[in-house]
Structure formats: C-alpha cells, structure tokens
Coordinates of N, CA, C and O in Angstrom, one line a residue:
Q1 N -70.4 -48.5 127.0 CA -68.8 -48.6 126.8 C -68.3 -49.7 127.5 O -68.5 -50.2 128.9
R2 N -67.6 -51.1 126.9 CA -67.1 -52.0 127.6 C -65.7 -52.3 127.0 O -65.0 -51.7 126.3
V3 N -65.1 -53.0 128.2 CA -63.4 -53.3 128.2 C -63.2 -54.6 127.0 O -64.1 -55.5 126.9
I4 N -62.5 -54.2 126.2 CA -62.1 -55.1 125.4 C -60.6 -55.7 125.5 O -59.8 -54.8 125.7
A5 N -60.5 -56.9 126.0 CA -59.3 -57.6 126.6 C -59.1 -58.9 126.2 O -60.1 -59.6 125.6
D6 N -57.9 -59.2 126.0 CA -57.8 -60.6 126.0 C -57.6 -61.7 127.0 O -57.5 -62.1 128.2
T7 N -59.6 -62.3 127.0 CA -59.6 -63.3 127.7 C -58.7 -64.6 127.8 O -59.2 -65.6 128.9
R8 N -58.0 -64.9 127.1 CA -57.3 -66.1 126.9 C -56.0 -66.0 127.8 O -55.6 -66.9 128.4
Q9 N -55.8 -64.6 128.3 CA -54.5 -64.5 129.6 C -55.5 -64.0 130.7 O -54.7 -63.4 131.3
A10 N -56.2 -65.2 131.0 CA -56.8 -65.0 132.5 C -55.9 -65.1 133.7 O -56.0 -64.2 134.7
G11 N -54.6 -65.5 133.7 CA -53.5 -65.6 134.9 C -52.3 -64.9 134.7 O -51.8 -64.8 135.5
W12 N -52.8 -63.7 133.7 CA -51.5 -62.7 133.3 C -52.4 -61.5 133.3 O -53.0 -61.1 132.7
T13 N -52.1 -60.6 134.2 CA -52.6 -59.4 134.3 C -51.8 -58.4 133.6 O -50.8 -58.1 133.7
M14 N -52.4 -57.8 132.3 CA -52.0 -56.6 131.6 C -52.0 -55.3 132.1 O -53.0 -54.7 132.0
R15 N -51.2 -55.1 132.5 CA -50.9 -53.8 133.3 C -49.4 -52.9 132.8 O -48.7 -53.5 132.6
G16 N -49.7 -51.5 132.9 CA -48.3 -51.0 132.3 C -48.9 -49.6 131.8 O -50.0 -49.3 131.7
Y17 N -47.6 -49.1 131.0 CA -48.1 -47.7 130.3 C -47.8 -48.0 129.1 O -46.7 -48.6 129.0
P18 N -48.3 -47.4 128.1 CA -48.3 -47.5 126.8 C -46.5 -46.6 126.5 O -46.4 -45.6 126.8
V19 N -45.9 -47.3 125.6 CA -44.7 -46.8 124.9 C -44.5 -46.3 123.6 O -44.0 -45.5 123.4
A20 N -45.3 -47.2 122.5 CA -45.2 -47.0 121.4 C -46.4 -47.6 120.9 O -47.1 -48.3 121.6
R21 N -47.0 -46.7 119.5 CA -47.7 -47.1 118.9 C -47.7 -47.4 117.6 O -47.4 -46.4 116.9
A22 N -48.7 -48.3 116.9 CA -48.8 -48.5 115.5 C -50.0 -49.0 114.7 O -50.7 -49.7 115.5
A23 N -50.5 -48.4 114.0 CA -52.0 -48.9 113.4 C -52.0 -48.9 112.0 O -50.9 -48.6 111.3
T24 N -52.5 -50.1 111.0 CA -52.6 -50.2 109.6 C -53.4 -49.1 109.3 O -53.7 -47.7 109.9
A25 N -53.3 -48.9 108.0 CA -53.8 -47.4 107.2 C -55.1 -47.0 107.3 O -55.7 -45.9 108.0
N26 N -55.9 -47.8 107.5 CA -57.7 -47.6 108.0 C -57.4 -47.8 109.4 O -58.6 -47.8 110.0
E27 N -56.7 -47.9 110.3 CA -57.0 -48.1 111.7 C -57.8 -49.5 111.9 O -58.3 -49.3 113.1
S28 N -57.7 -50.5 111.3 CA -58.4 -51.8 111.9 C -57.9 -52.4 112.7 O -58.5 -52.9 113.4
S29 N -56.3 -52.3 112.6 CA -55.7 -53.1 113.4 C -54.5 -51.9 114.5 O -54.2 -51.1 113.8
V30 N -54.7 -51.8 115.7 CA -54.2 -50.7 116.2 C -53.1 -51.7 117.3 O -53.4 -52.4 117.9
Y31 N -51.8 -51.3 117.1 CA -51.1 -52.0 118.0 C -50.1 -51.2 119.3 O -49.9 -49.9 118.9
T32 N -50.3 -51.3 120.4 CA -49.6 -50.8 121.5 C -48.5 -51.5 122.1 O -48.9 -52.5 122.5
L33 N -47.1 -50.8 122.6 CA -46.5 -51.4 123.0 C -46.3 -51.0 124.4 O -46.5 -49.8 124.9
Y34 N -46.5 -52.1 125.8 CA -46.7 -51.9 127.1 C -45.3 -52.2 128.0 O -44.7 -53.3 127.2
D35 N -45.1 -51.4 128.7 CA -44.1 -51.6 129.7 C -45.0 -51.6 130.9 O -45.3 -50.8 131.7
P36 N -44.8 -53.0 131.4 CA -45.4 -53.3 132.7 C -44.9 -53.1 133.8 O -45.3 -53.4 135.0
N37 N -43.7 -52.6 133.7 CA -42.9 -52.1 135.0 C -42.9 -52.9 136.3 O -43.3 -53.3 136.9
G38 N -42.0 -54.3 136.2 CA -41.9 -55.3 136.7 C -42.2 -56.5 136.4 O -42.0 -57.5 136.9
N39 N -42.5 -56.7 134.7 CA -43.2 -57.7 134.3 C -42.6 -57.8 132.8 O -41.9 -57.2 132.3
Y40 N -42.8 -59.1 132.3 CA -42.7 -58.8 130.7 C -43.5 -57.9 129.8 O -44.4 -57.9 130.0
P41 N -42.6 -57.0 129.0 CA -43.4 -56.3 128.3 C -44.2 -57.2 127.1 O -44.1 -58.3 127.0
F42 N -45.0 -56.5 126.3 CA -46.2 -57.0 125.8 C -46.3 -56.0 124.6 O -46.5 -54.9 124.8
V43 N -47.3 -56.5 123.8 CA -48.0 -55.6 122.6 C -49.3 -56.0 122.5 O -49.7 -57.2 122.7
H44 N -50.4 -55.0 123.2 CA -51.8 -55.2 122.8 C -51.9 -55.0 121.4 O -51.6 -53.8 120.9
A45 N -52.5 -55.8 120.9 CA -53.2 -55.9 119.3 C -54.9 -56.0 119.3 O -55.2 -56.8 119.8
L46 N -55.0 -54.6 119.0 CA -56.3 -54.8 119.2 C -56.8 -54.4 117.8 O -56.9 -53.9 116.6
D47 N -58.1 -55.4 117.3 CA -58.9 -55.5 116.1 C -59.9 -54.8 116.0 O -61.0 -54.7 117.2
T48 N -59.8 -53.1 115.9 CA -61.1 -52.5 116.0 C -62.6 -52.9 115.3 O -63.3 -52.1 115.9
Q49 N -62.1 -53.6 114.3 CA -63.5 -54.0 113.4 C -64.5 -55.0 114.2 O -65.4 -54.7 114.0
H50 N -63.6 -56.0 115.0 CA -64.2 -56.9 115.6 C -64.3 -56.9 117.1 O -64.6 -57.5 117.7
A51 N -63.8 -55.8 117.7 CA -63.6 -55.8 118.9 C -63.1 -56.8 119.9 O -63.5 -57.1 120.9
T52 N -61.8 -57.1 119.1 CA -61.5 -58.0 120.0 C -59.8 -57.8 120.3 O -59.2 -56.9 119.6
A53 N -59.0 -58.5 121.4 CA -57.7 -57.8 121.6 C -56.9 -59.4 121.7 O -57.5 -60.1 122.5
V54 N -55.7 -59.1 121.5 CA -54.3 -59.9 121.8 C -53.5 -59.5 122.4 O -52.9 -58.6 121.9
C55 N -53.0 -60.1 123.6 CA -51.9 -59.5 124.2 C -50.7 -60.5 124.1 O -50.9 -61.6 124.3
I56 N -49.6 -60.0 123.4 CA -48.4 -60.8 122.9 C -47.1 -60.4 123.8 O -46.7 -59.2 123.9
G57 N -46.8 -61.4 124.6 CA -45.5 -61.2 125.6 C -44.3 -61.2 124.8 O -44.3 -62.0 123.5
L58 N -43.6 -60.3 125.1 CA -42.3 -60.3 124.3 C -40.9 -60.7 124.9 O -40.9 -61.0 126.1
P59 N -40.1 -61.6 124.1 CA -38.9 -62.3 124.9 C -38.1 -61.1 125.2 O -36.9 -61.2 124.5
L60 N -38.4 -60.1 126.1 CA -37.2 -58.9 126.1 C -37.3 -58.9 127.6 O -37.9 -59.5 128.6
S61 N -35.6 -58.3 128.1 CA -35.8 -58.3 129.4 C -36.9 -57.3 130.0 O -37.3 -56.1 129.6
W62 N -37.4 -57.7 131.5 CA -38.0 -56.7 132.1 C -37.3 -56.0 133.3 O -38.4 -55.9 134.2
T63 N -36.3 -56.1 133.0 CA -35.3 -55.1 134.3 C -34.4 -54.3 133.6 O -34.5 -54.1 132.3
G64 N -34.5 -52.9 134.2 CA -33.6 -51.9 133.6 C -35.0 -51.1 132.8 O -36.1 -51.0 133.2
N65 N -34.3 -50.3 131.8 CA -34.8 -49.3 130.9 C -34.9 -49.8 129.6 O -34.7 -49.1 128.5
T66 N -35.4 -51.1 129.2 CA -35.3 -51.6 128.0 C -35.7 -51.1 126.9 O -35.7 -51.0 125.8
L67 N -37.1 -50.6 127.4 CA -37.8 -50.1 126.2 C -38.0 -48.6 126.3 O -39.0 -47.8 125.4
D68 N -36.9 -47.9 127.1 CA -36.9 -46.3 126.6 C -36.4 -46.2 125.2 O -35.7 -47.0 124.6
G69 N -37.1 -45.1 124.4 CA -36.9 -45.0 123.1 C -37.5 -46.2 122.2 O -37.2 -46.0 121.0
A70 N -38.2 -47.1 122.5 CA -38.7 -48.3 121.9 C -39.8 -47.4 120.8 O -40.4 -46.7 120.9
K71 N -39.6 -48.6 119.7 CA -40.6 -48.0 118.3 C -41.4 -49.2 117.9 O -40.9 -50.3 118.5
L72 N -42.4 -49.2 117.4 CA -43.3 -50.1 116.6 C -43.2 -49.8 115.2 O -43.4 -48.4 115.0
T73 N -42.8 -50.9 114.3 CA -42.7 -50.4 112.9 C -43.6 -51.4 112.2 O -43.4 -52.7 111.9
L74 N -44.4 -51.2 111.4 CA -45.6 -52.0 110.5 C -44.7 -52.0 109.2 O -44.3 -51.2 108.5
S75 N -44.7 -53.3 108.6 CA -44.2 -53.5 107.4 C -44.6 -55.1 106.9 O -44.2 -56.0 107.2
G76 N -45.4 -54.9 105.8 CA -46.2 -56.1 105.4 C -47.1 -56.6 106.4 O -47.9 -55.8 107.3
T77 N -47.0 -57.9 106.8 CA -47.4 -58.6 108.0 C -46.6 -58.8 109.1 O -46.7 -59.7 109.8
R78 N -45.9 -57.9 109.4 CA -44.7 -57.9 110.5 C -44.7 -56.8 111.1 O -44.9 -55.6 110.5
L79 N -44.9 -56.8 112.4 CA -45.0 -55.6 113.3 C -43.3 -56.1 114.4 O -43.3 -56.8 114.6
V80 N -42.4 -55.0 114.1 CA -41.1 -54.8 114.7 C -41.2 -54.1 115.8 O -41.1 -52.6 115.8
V81 N -40.6 -54.7 117.0 CA -40.4 -53.9 117.9 C -38.8 -53.6 118.1 O -38.4 -54.7 117.9
S82 N -38.3 -52.3 118.4 CA -36.9 -52.0 118.3 C -36.6 -50.8 119.1 O -37.6 -50.1 119.6
G83 N -35.7 -50.3 119.2 CA -35.0 -49.4 120.1 C -33.6 -49.5 120.5 O -32.8 -50.5 120.2
P84 N -33.5 -48.4 120.9 CA -31.7 -48.3 121.2 C -31.3 -49.3 122.2 O -30.2 -49.5 122.3
H85 N -32.2 -49.6 123.4 CA -31.8 -50.5 124.4 C -32.1 -52.3 124.1 O -32.4 -52.9 125.1
I86 N -32.8 -52.0 122.9 CA -33.4 -53.8 122.4 C -32.1 -54.3 121.6 O -32.2 -53.5 120.3
E87 N -31.4 -55.0 121.9 CA -30.1 -55.7 121.5 C -30.6 -56.3 120.0 O -30.1 -56.2 118.6
K88 N -31.8 -57.3 119.7 CA -32.3 -57.9 118.7 C -33.6 -57.7 118.6 O -34.3 -57.8 119.5
P89 N -34.3 -56.9 117.3 CA -35.7 -56.3 117.3 C -36.1 -57.8 117.2 O -35.8 -58.9 117.2
V90 N -37.5 -57.3 117.9 CA -38.4 -58.7 117.8 C -39.4 -58.6 116.8 O -40.1 -57.4 116.5
A91 N -39.8 -59.5 115.9 CA -40.9 -59.1 114.9 C -42.1 -60.2 115.4 O -41.6 -61.0 116.1
I92 N -43.0 -59.6 115.0 CA -44.5 -60.2 115.3 C -45.2 -60.6 113.7 O -45.0 -59.5 113.5
D93 N -45.9 -61.8 113.7 CA -46.4 -61.8 112.4 C -48.0 -61.3 112.6 O -48.5 -61.8 113.7
T94 N -48.4 -60.5 112.1 CA -49.7 -59.6 112.8 C -50.6 -60.4 111.7 O -52.1 -60.5 112.3
T95 N -50.5 -62.0 111.1 CA -51.8 -62.5 110.7 C -51.8 -63.6 111.9 O -53.4 -63.8 111.8
T96 N -51.0 -64.1 112.3 CA -51.0 -65.3 113.7 C -50.8 -64.8 115.0 O -51.2 -65.1 116.0
L97 N -50.3 -63.1 114.9 CA -50.5 -62.8 116.1 C -49.6 -63.5 117.3 O -49.5 -63.3 118.1
S98 N -48.3 -63.5 116.7 CA -46.9 -64.6 117.4 C -46.1 -63.9 117.2 O -45.6 -63.6 116.2
V99 N -44.7 -64.1 118.2 CA -43.4 -63.9 117.9 C -42.7 -64.5 116.8 O -43.3 -66.0 116.6
V100 N -42.1 -64.2 115.8 CA -41.5 -64.5 115.0 C -40.1 -64.7 115.2 O -39.2 -64.1 115.8
H101 N -39.7 -66.1 115.3 CA -38.5 -66.5 115.9 C -37.5 -66.9 115.0 O -37.7 -67.3 113.6

C-alpha cells in the first residue's frame, strides 16, 4: 500500500479532517473537502484509475467555522463547494482542477 499525494505541493502540508465528499458515478474521481484547522481549506482530488492526486486550495476564510455544514456537489465538469457559512460558493473545473473565478 502506498500513499497517493500531490507532490507538486511540497511546501504545503496537507493536513486536516474531511468535511464532505463527492465522487463521479463510476468513482474514477473522488473529491474530499478538508478543513485543515488553522490553514486554508482545500479539496483533495483523487484519480482512482491513475492513482494520482491534486490538492486545490480554496479562496475561503480559514478562521472560524466556515466549513460547518459545507457540501460538495458535482454538476457536469464543475465541483461546487457550498454551505451555510460560505458567502459565495466556490466552483472547481474538474478538467483543469483549478478554481473558476
């Protein structure tokens, strides 16, 4: 068994607890929203077919209870992070794995 991690983010330690999860119908892609408790929230995008991962930092507050009740919703090629304490939902393009502004 090996760890699948985003090696591009060597200077950023991805730690936290999972808040929400979404997956494609065939579970070839699994997305997990993490609250890193004192750092920027991020989505861990796991490609289960190729055993690769990308961590996507989110432009959200990392103080307080921003992620309480948050959810991930897949719609086409968009993954949306929303919740009762998120003023404006954040969209991620699942083809580029980047935040859509």
